[in-house]
Tab-separated table of C-alpha atoms in Angstrom:
chain	number	residue	atom	x	y	z
A	13	UNK	CA	5.851	-8.925	-10.068
A	14	UNK	CA	9.036	-6.994	-10.487
A	15	UNK	CA	12.650	-7.085	-8.859
A	16	UNK	CA	13.151	-4.398	-6.979
A	17	UNK	CA	16.388	-2.764	-4.795
A	18	UNK	CA	15.667	-0.923	-1.804
A	19	UNK	CA	17.737	0.847	0.779
A	20	UNK	CA	16.604	0.419	4.344
A	21	UNK	CA	17.849	2.911	6.632
A	22	UNK	CA	17.087	1.196	10.105
A	23	UNK	CA	17.126	2.273	13.373
A	24	UNK	CA	19.571	0.063	15.509
A	25	UNK	CA	19.865	0.048	19.062
A	26	UNK	CA	21.263	-2.484	21.453
A	27	UNK	CA	18.809	-1.656	24.445
A	28	UNK	CA	17.048	0.592	26.178
A	29	UNK	CA	19.961	2.233	27.789
A	30	UNK	CA	22.034	2.185	24.596
A	31	UNK	CA	22.538	4.935	22.267
A	32	UNK	CA	21.374	4.501	18.678
A	33	UNK	CA	21.740	5.080	15.134
A	34	UNK	CA	20.665	4.484	11.708
A	35	UNK	CA	22.118	1.918	9.429
A	36	UNK	CA	21.513	1.697	6.169
A	37	UNK	CA	21.107	-2.037	3.898
A	38	UNK	CA	20.544	-2.538	0.480
A	39	UNK	CA	17.876	-5.504	-0.151
A	40	UNK	CA	17.012	-7.284	-3.210
A	41	UNK	CA	13.251	-7.944	-2.993
A	42	UNK	CA	9.973	-7.687	-5.357
A	43	UNK	CA	7.078	-5.886	-5.504
A	44	UNK	CA	4.865	-8.388	-4.298
A	45	UNK	CA	6.739	-9.287	-1.098
A	46	UNK	CA	5.323	-7.708	2.029
A	47	UNK	CA	7.704	-5.288	4.099
A	48	UNK	CA	7.946	-7.642	6.927
A	49	UNK	CA	8.965	-10.068	4.658
A	50	UNK	CA	11.500	-7.781	3.088
A	51	UNK	CA	12.968	-7.533	6.504
A	52	UNK	CA	12.872	-11.110	6.945
A	53	UNK	CA	15.003	-11.093	3.933
A	54	UNK	CA	17.422	-8.487	5.200
A	55	UNK	CA	17.908	-10.523	8.535
A	56	UNK	CA	18.837	-13.861	6.548
A	57	UNK	CA	21.475	-11.971	4.748
A	58	UNK	CA	22.771	-10.598	8.318
A	59	UNK	CA	22.792	-13.788	9.871
A	60	UNK	CA	24.566	-15.273	6.760
A	61	UNK	CA	27.128	-12.881	7.416
A	62	UNK	CA	27.542	-13.160	11.029
A	63	UNK	CA	25.798	-9.923	12.021
A	64	UNK	CA	23.180	-9.247	14.331
A	65	UNK	CA	19.431	-9.347	12.833
A	66	UNK	CA	17.220	-6.592	13.127
A	67	UNK	CA	14.883	-6.978	16.277
A	68	UNK	CA	11.019	-5.753	15.364
A	69	UNK	CA	7.570	-6.948	16.476
A	70	UNK	CA	5.261	-9.247	14.916
A	71	UNK	CA	2.992	-11.885	15.173
A	72	UNK	CA	-0.212	-13.061	13.255
A	73	UNK	CA	0.876	-11.031	10.184
A	74	UNK	CA	-2.523	-10.542	9.131
A	75	UNK	CA	-3.540	-7.321	10.350
A	76	UNK	CA	-5.238	-8.083	13.504
A	77	UNK	CA	-2.919	-8.757	16.626
A	78	UNK	CA	-0.969	-4.855	15.894
A	79	UNK	CA	2.310	-5.998	17.011
A	80	UNK	CA	3.799	-4.859	13.987
A	81	UNK	CA	4.510	-1.317	15.098
A	82	UNK	CA	7.126	0.443	12.634
A	83	UNK	CA	7.479	3.903	11.571
A	84	UNK	CA	7.917	4.094	8.147
A	85	UNK	CA	9.084	7.264	6.039
A	86	UNK	CA	7.638	9.414	8.579
A	87	UNK	CA	3.960	7.143	8.897
A	88	UNK	CA	3.067	4.971	11.581
A	89	UNK	CA	2.776	1.241	9.594
A	90	UNK	CA	3.953	2.988	6.449
A	91	UNK	CA	2.160	4.815	3.779
A	92	UNK	CA	-0.869	3.033	3.255
A	93	UNK	CA	-3.693	4.241	4.841
A	94	UNK	CA	-6.205	1.565	7.127
A	95	UNK	CA	-3.801	-1.190	6.773
A	96	UNK	CA	-0.390	-2.143	9.516
A	97	UNK	CA	3.048	-2.948	8.666
A	98	UNK	CA	2.406	-6.411	7.642
A	99	UNK	CA	-0.540	-5.447	5.036
A	100	UNK	CA	2.025	-3.209	3.151
A	101	UNK	CA	3.759	-4.303	0.153
A	102	UNK	CA	6.709	-3.269	-1.569
A	103	UNK	CA	4.950	-2.113	-4.686
A	104	UNK	CA	4.379	0.997	-2.493
A	105	UNK	CA	8.140	1.855	-2.956
A	106	UNK	CA	10.159	2.357	-6.048
A	107	UNK	CA	13.456	0.969	-7.108
A	108	UNK	CA	16.727	2.466	-5.524
A	109	UNK	CA	14.350	4.269	-3.257
A	110	UNK	CA	15.949	4.697	0.567
A	111	UNK	CA	13.020	3.752	3.219
A	112	UNK	CA	13.467	4.769	6.878
A	113	UNK	CA	12.693	2.545	9.239
A	114	UNK	CA	12.213	3.699	13.154
A	115	UNK	CA	10.257	2.370	16.438
A	116	UNK	CA	7.384	3.904	17.652
A	117	UNK	CA	9.097	7.410	19.831
A	118	UNK	CA	6.981	7.692	22.668
A	119	UNK	CA	8.317	8.214	26.421
A	120	UNK	CA	5.585	5.622	27.442
A	121	UNK	CA	7.047	3.069	25.183
A	122	UNK	CA	10.543	2.465	26.042
A	123	UNK	CA	12.885	0.823	23.032
A	124	UNK	CA	13.508	-2.726	24.333
A	125	UNK	CA	15.905	-3.295	21.075
A	126	UNK	CA	16.120	-1.863	17.487
A	127	UNK	CA	12.744	-1.277	16.123
A	128	UNK	CA	10.598	-3.344	18.972
A	129	UNK	CA	9.120	-1.247	22.007
A	130	UNK	CA	7.449	-1.668	25.146
A	131	UNK	CA	3.763	-1.287	24.940
A	132	UNK	CA	2.780	-2.588	28.264
A	133	UNK	CA	1.412	0.958	29.040
A	134	UNK	CA	-1.823	-0.188	26.890
A	135	UNK	CA	-2.260	-3.609	28.821
A	136	UNK	CA	-2.105	-1.153	31.824
A	137	UNK	CA	-4.616	1.131	31.063
A	138	UNK	CA	-7.063	-1.867	30.089
A	139	UNK	CA	-6.534	-3.700	33.037
A	140	UNK	CA	-7.535	-0.545	35.385
A	141	UNK	CA	-10.850	-0.110	33.779
A	142	UNK	CA	-11.475	-2.132	30.822
A	143	UNK	CA	-13.738	-5.325	31.847
A	144	UNK	CA	-17.280	-5.500	32.436
A	145	UNK	CA	-18.245	-7.435	35.646
A	146	UNK	CA	-22.114	-7.402	35.341
A	147	UNK	CA	-23.631	-10.831	35.128
A	148	UNK	CA	-25.554	-10.561	31.674
A	149	UNK	CA	-26.627	-14.234	31.631
A	150	UNK	CA	-26.888	-16.289	28.684
A	151	UNK	CA	-26.929	-15.200	25.129
A	152	UNK	CA	-30.080	-13.477	24.126
A	153	UNK	CA	-31.613	-13.449	20.798
A	154	UNK	CA	-29.943	-10.779	18.877
A	155	UNK	CA	-33.813	-9.056	18.209
A	156	UNK	CA	-34.558	-9.260	21.950
A	157	UNK	CA	-31.611	-6.993	22.887
A	158	UNK	CA	-32.443	-3.363	23.545
A	159	UNK	CA	-29.400	-1.884	21.609
A	160	UNK	CA	-29.913	0.185	18.513
A	161	UNK	CA	-28.013	-0.527	15.303
A	162	UNK	CA	-26.317	2.353	15.625
A	163	UNK	CA	-25.129	2.171	18.896
A	164	UNK	CA	-24.067	-1.748	18.181
A	165	UNK	CA	-22.041	-0.756	14.974
A	166	UNK	CA	-20.447	2.070	17.037
A	167	UNK	CA	-19.573	-0.087	19.548
A	168	UNK	CA	-17.937	-2.809	17.213
A	169	UNK	CA	-16.235	-0.376	15.404
A	170	UNK	CA	-14.752	1.223	18.639
A	171	UNK	CA	-13.815	-2.367	19.553
A	172	UNK	CA	-11.859	-3.054	16.407
A	173	UNK	CA	-8.856	-1.112	17.871
A	174	UNK	CA	-5.826	-3.482	17.832
A	175	UNK	CA	-3.759	-1.422	20.427
A	176	UNK	CA	-0.917	-1.086	18.186
A	177	UNK	CA	0.172	2.098	19.470
A	178	UNK	CA	0.332	4.236	15.917
A	179	UNK	CA	-1.951	6.881	17.334
A	180	UNK	CA	0.594	7.434	19.930
A	181	UNK	CA	3.401	7.307	17.102
A	182	UNK	CA	1.303	9.804	15.206
A	183	UNK	CA	0.646	12.437	17.822
A	184	UNK	CA	2.991	15.052	18.321
A	185	UNK	CA	2.198	15.207	22.373
A	186	UNK	CA	2.622	11.130	22.284
A	187	UNK	CA	-1.290	11.120	23.555
A	188	UNK	CA	-3.009	7.926	23.707
A	189	UNK	CA	-6.599	9.324	23.777
A	190	UNK	CA	-7.775	7.634	20.682
A	191	UNK	CA	-6.937	3.948	22.202
A	192	UNK	CA	-8.307	4.974	25.477
A	193	UNK	CA	-11.368	6.273	24.127
A	194	UNK	CA	-11.962	3.430	21.832
A	195	UNK	CA	-11.892	1.265	24.758
A	196	UNK	CA	-14.312	3.144	26.679
A	197	UNK	CA	-16.562	3.602	23.959
A	198	UNK	CA	-16.955	0.231	23.354
A	199	UNK	CA	-18.524	-0.547	26.745
A	200	UNK	CA	-19.918	3.174	26.810
A	201	UNK	CA	-22.102	2.279	24.211
A	202	UNK	CA	-23.872	-0.780	25.446
A	203	UNK	CA	-25.898	-1.427	28.418
A	204	UNK	CA	-23.593	-3.973	30.114
A	205	UNK	CA	-20.954	-1.533	30.222
A	206	UNK	CA	-23.059	1.454	31.870
A	207	UNK	CA	-23.263	-0.748	35.439
A	208	UNK	CA	-19.150	0.501	35.666
A	209	UNK	CA	-19.287	3.721	33.185
A	210	UNK	CA	-18.459	6.237	35.641
A	211	UNK	CA	-15.753	3.848	37.528
A	212	UNK	CA	-14.219	2.862	34.432
A	213	UNK	CA	-13.487	5.999	32.404
A	214	UNK	CA	-11.701	7.624	35.594
A	215	UNK	CA	-9.762	4.452	36.076
A	216	UNK	CA	-8.606	4.226	32.775
A	217	UNK	CA	-7.771	8.049	32.308
A	218	UNK	CA	-6.251	8.121	35.461
A	219	UNK	CA	-3.609	5.340	34.641
A	220	UNK	CA	-3.137	6.808	31.128
A	221	UNK	CA	-2.261	10.080	32.923
A	222	UNK	CA	0.267	8.124	35.212
A	223	UNK	CA	1.947	6.055	32.781
A	224	UNK	CA	2.998	9.498	30.978
A	225	UNK	CA	1.362	9.806	27.863
A	226	UNK	CA	0.742	13.428	26.572
A	227	UNK	CA	-2.335	15.666	26.436
A	228	UNK	CA	-4.537	15.718	23.364
A	229	UNK	CA	-4.656	18.668	21.105
A	230	UNK	CA	-7.239	17.871	18.738
A	231	UNK	CA	-4.641	17.919	15.545
A	232	UNK	CA	-6.434	14.252	14.209
A	233	UNK	CA	-3.151	13.008	13.061
A	234	UNK	CA	-4.138	9.997	15.404
A	235	UNK	CA	-7.421	9.092	13.473
A	236	UNK	CA	-5.414	9.706	10.030
A	237	UNK	CA	-2.721	7.216	10.475
A	238	UNK	CA	-4.927	4.310	12.858
A	239	UNK	CA	-4.897	1.313	10.765
A	240	UNK	CA	-8.601	0.634	11.865
A	241	UNK	CA	-9.788	3.822	11.105
A	242	UNK	CA	-10.923	4.471	14.667
A	243	UNK	CA	-13.082	7.722	14.666
A	244	UNK	CA	-12.274	11.070	16.526
A	245	UNK	CA	-15.853	11.114	17.514
A	246	UNK	CA	-14.628	8.428	20.442
A	247	UNK	CA	-12.316	11.363	22.159
A	248	UNK	CA	-15.381	13.655	22.535
A	249	UNK	CA	-17.630	10.602	24.016
A	250	UNK	CA	-14.756	9.843	26.457
A	251	UNK	CA	-14.663	13.768	27.439
A	252	UNK	CA	-18.409	13.570	28.096
A	253	UNK	CA	-17.920	9.974	30.015
A	254	UNK	CA	-15.149	11.448	32.197
A	255	UNK	CA	-16.923	15.054	32.956
A	256	UNK	CA	-20.259	13.230	33.534
A	257	UNK	CA	-18.259	10.661	35.842
A	258	UNK	CA	-16.425	13.677	37.831
A	259	UNK	CA	-19.911	15.512	38.496
A	260	UNK	CA	-21.253	12.422	40.530
A	261	UNK	CA	-18.180	12.774	42.590
C-alpha cells in the first residue's frame, strides 16, 4: 500500500436543466482504496468544508448491481477491463495524476445531478418484453431438461448483463443493442422463451427505438467496455430473431 494524491476533475451539474462544468479536487488516498471509496473521502472533505458533496450512483459495491456508472478517463467504469467502477482500485493510477470523471453521455440517460443519470429506459425495455409467461411447472432434474450445454452456457452468459449502461456510454451512437440483445438472448436460447420469442423481440426493439437510443454500426466498443464481457454475437442473434419475427407478420 502506498499513499498517493490524485486530482479528480469531476463533472458538476446541479440538475437536468442546469449548466454543468468540471471542477478539480486534490484528494489524498492510497493504492489499496477503491475508486468509489476515494470519492467517499472527497465527499467527506467537502461536507467538512460546508460544500455540496458529489452525487454518484452506487449500491452493492461488489460488481453485481451495475449502478456505479462513471465515465473515467474516457472509459465507462474506468481503464480496468471486465470490471465495474466499484471494482476499480487506485493502484491503476499514478501519484499526481489528473483523473477525469463524467456521467454517462446519452440522450436516453439524462443527468439527474452531477454523476448520476436516469437509466429507467433500460427498465422500460425489459418491461416491454423481457418476461416468460409460460408455465414451466416444477423444477426438473437438470439431466432431464432438453437444453444443450452450449445453449445453457450462452443463455447464462447473456443473463449476466447487469444493465449498467456502459455499452450505451461507449457507443458513438448511444446504441443499446448489446444490452437489448443480451436480454433477448437469455430467453431465445431456452425452450421456455421460444413461446413468446417473436412478440418479445419486436416489443423490446420497438421500445428501444421509442426511447431514443441510437443505431448500431458494429464498431464493437460496447463489447470492449462491457464489465461482464457480453459478446457481440448476441446482437447478431437478436437481428435474426427480429427478422424472423417480422417475416411472420
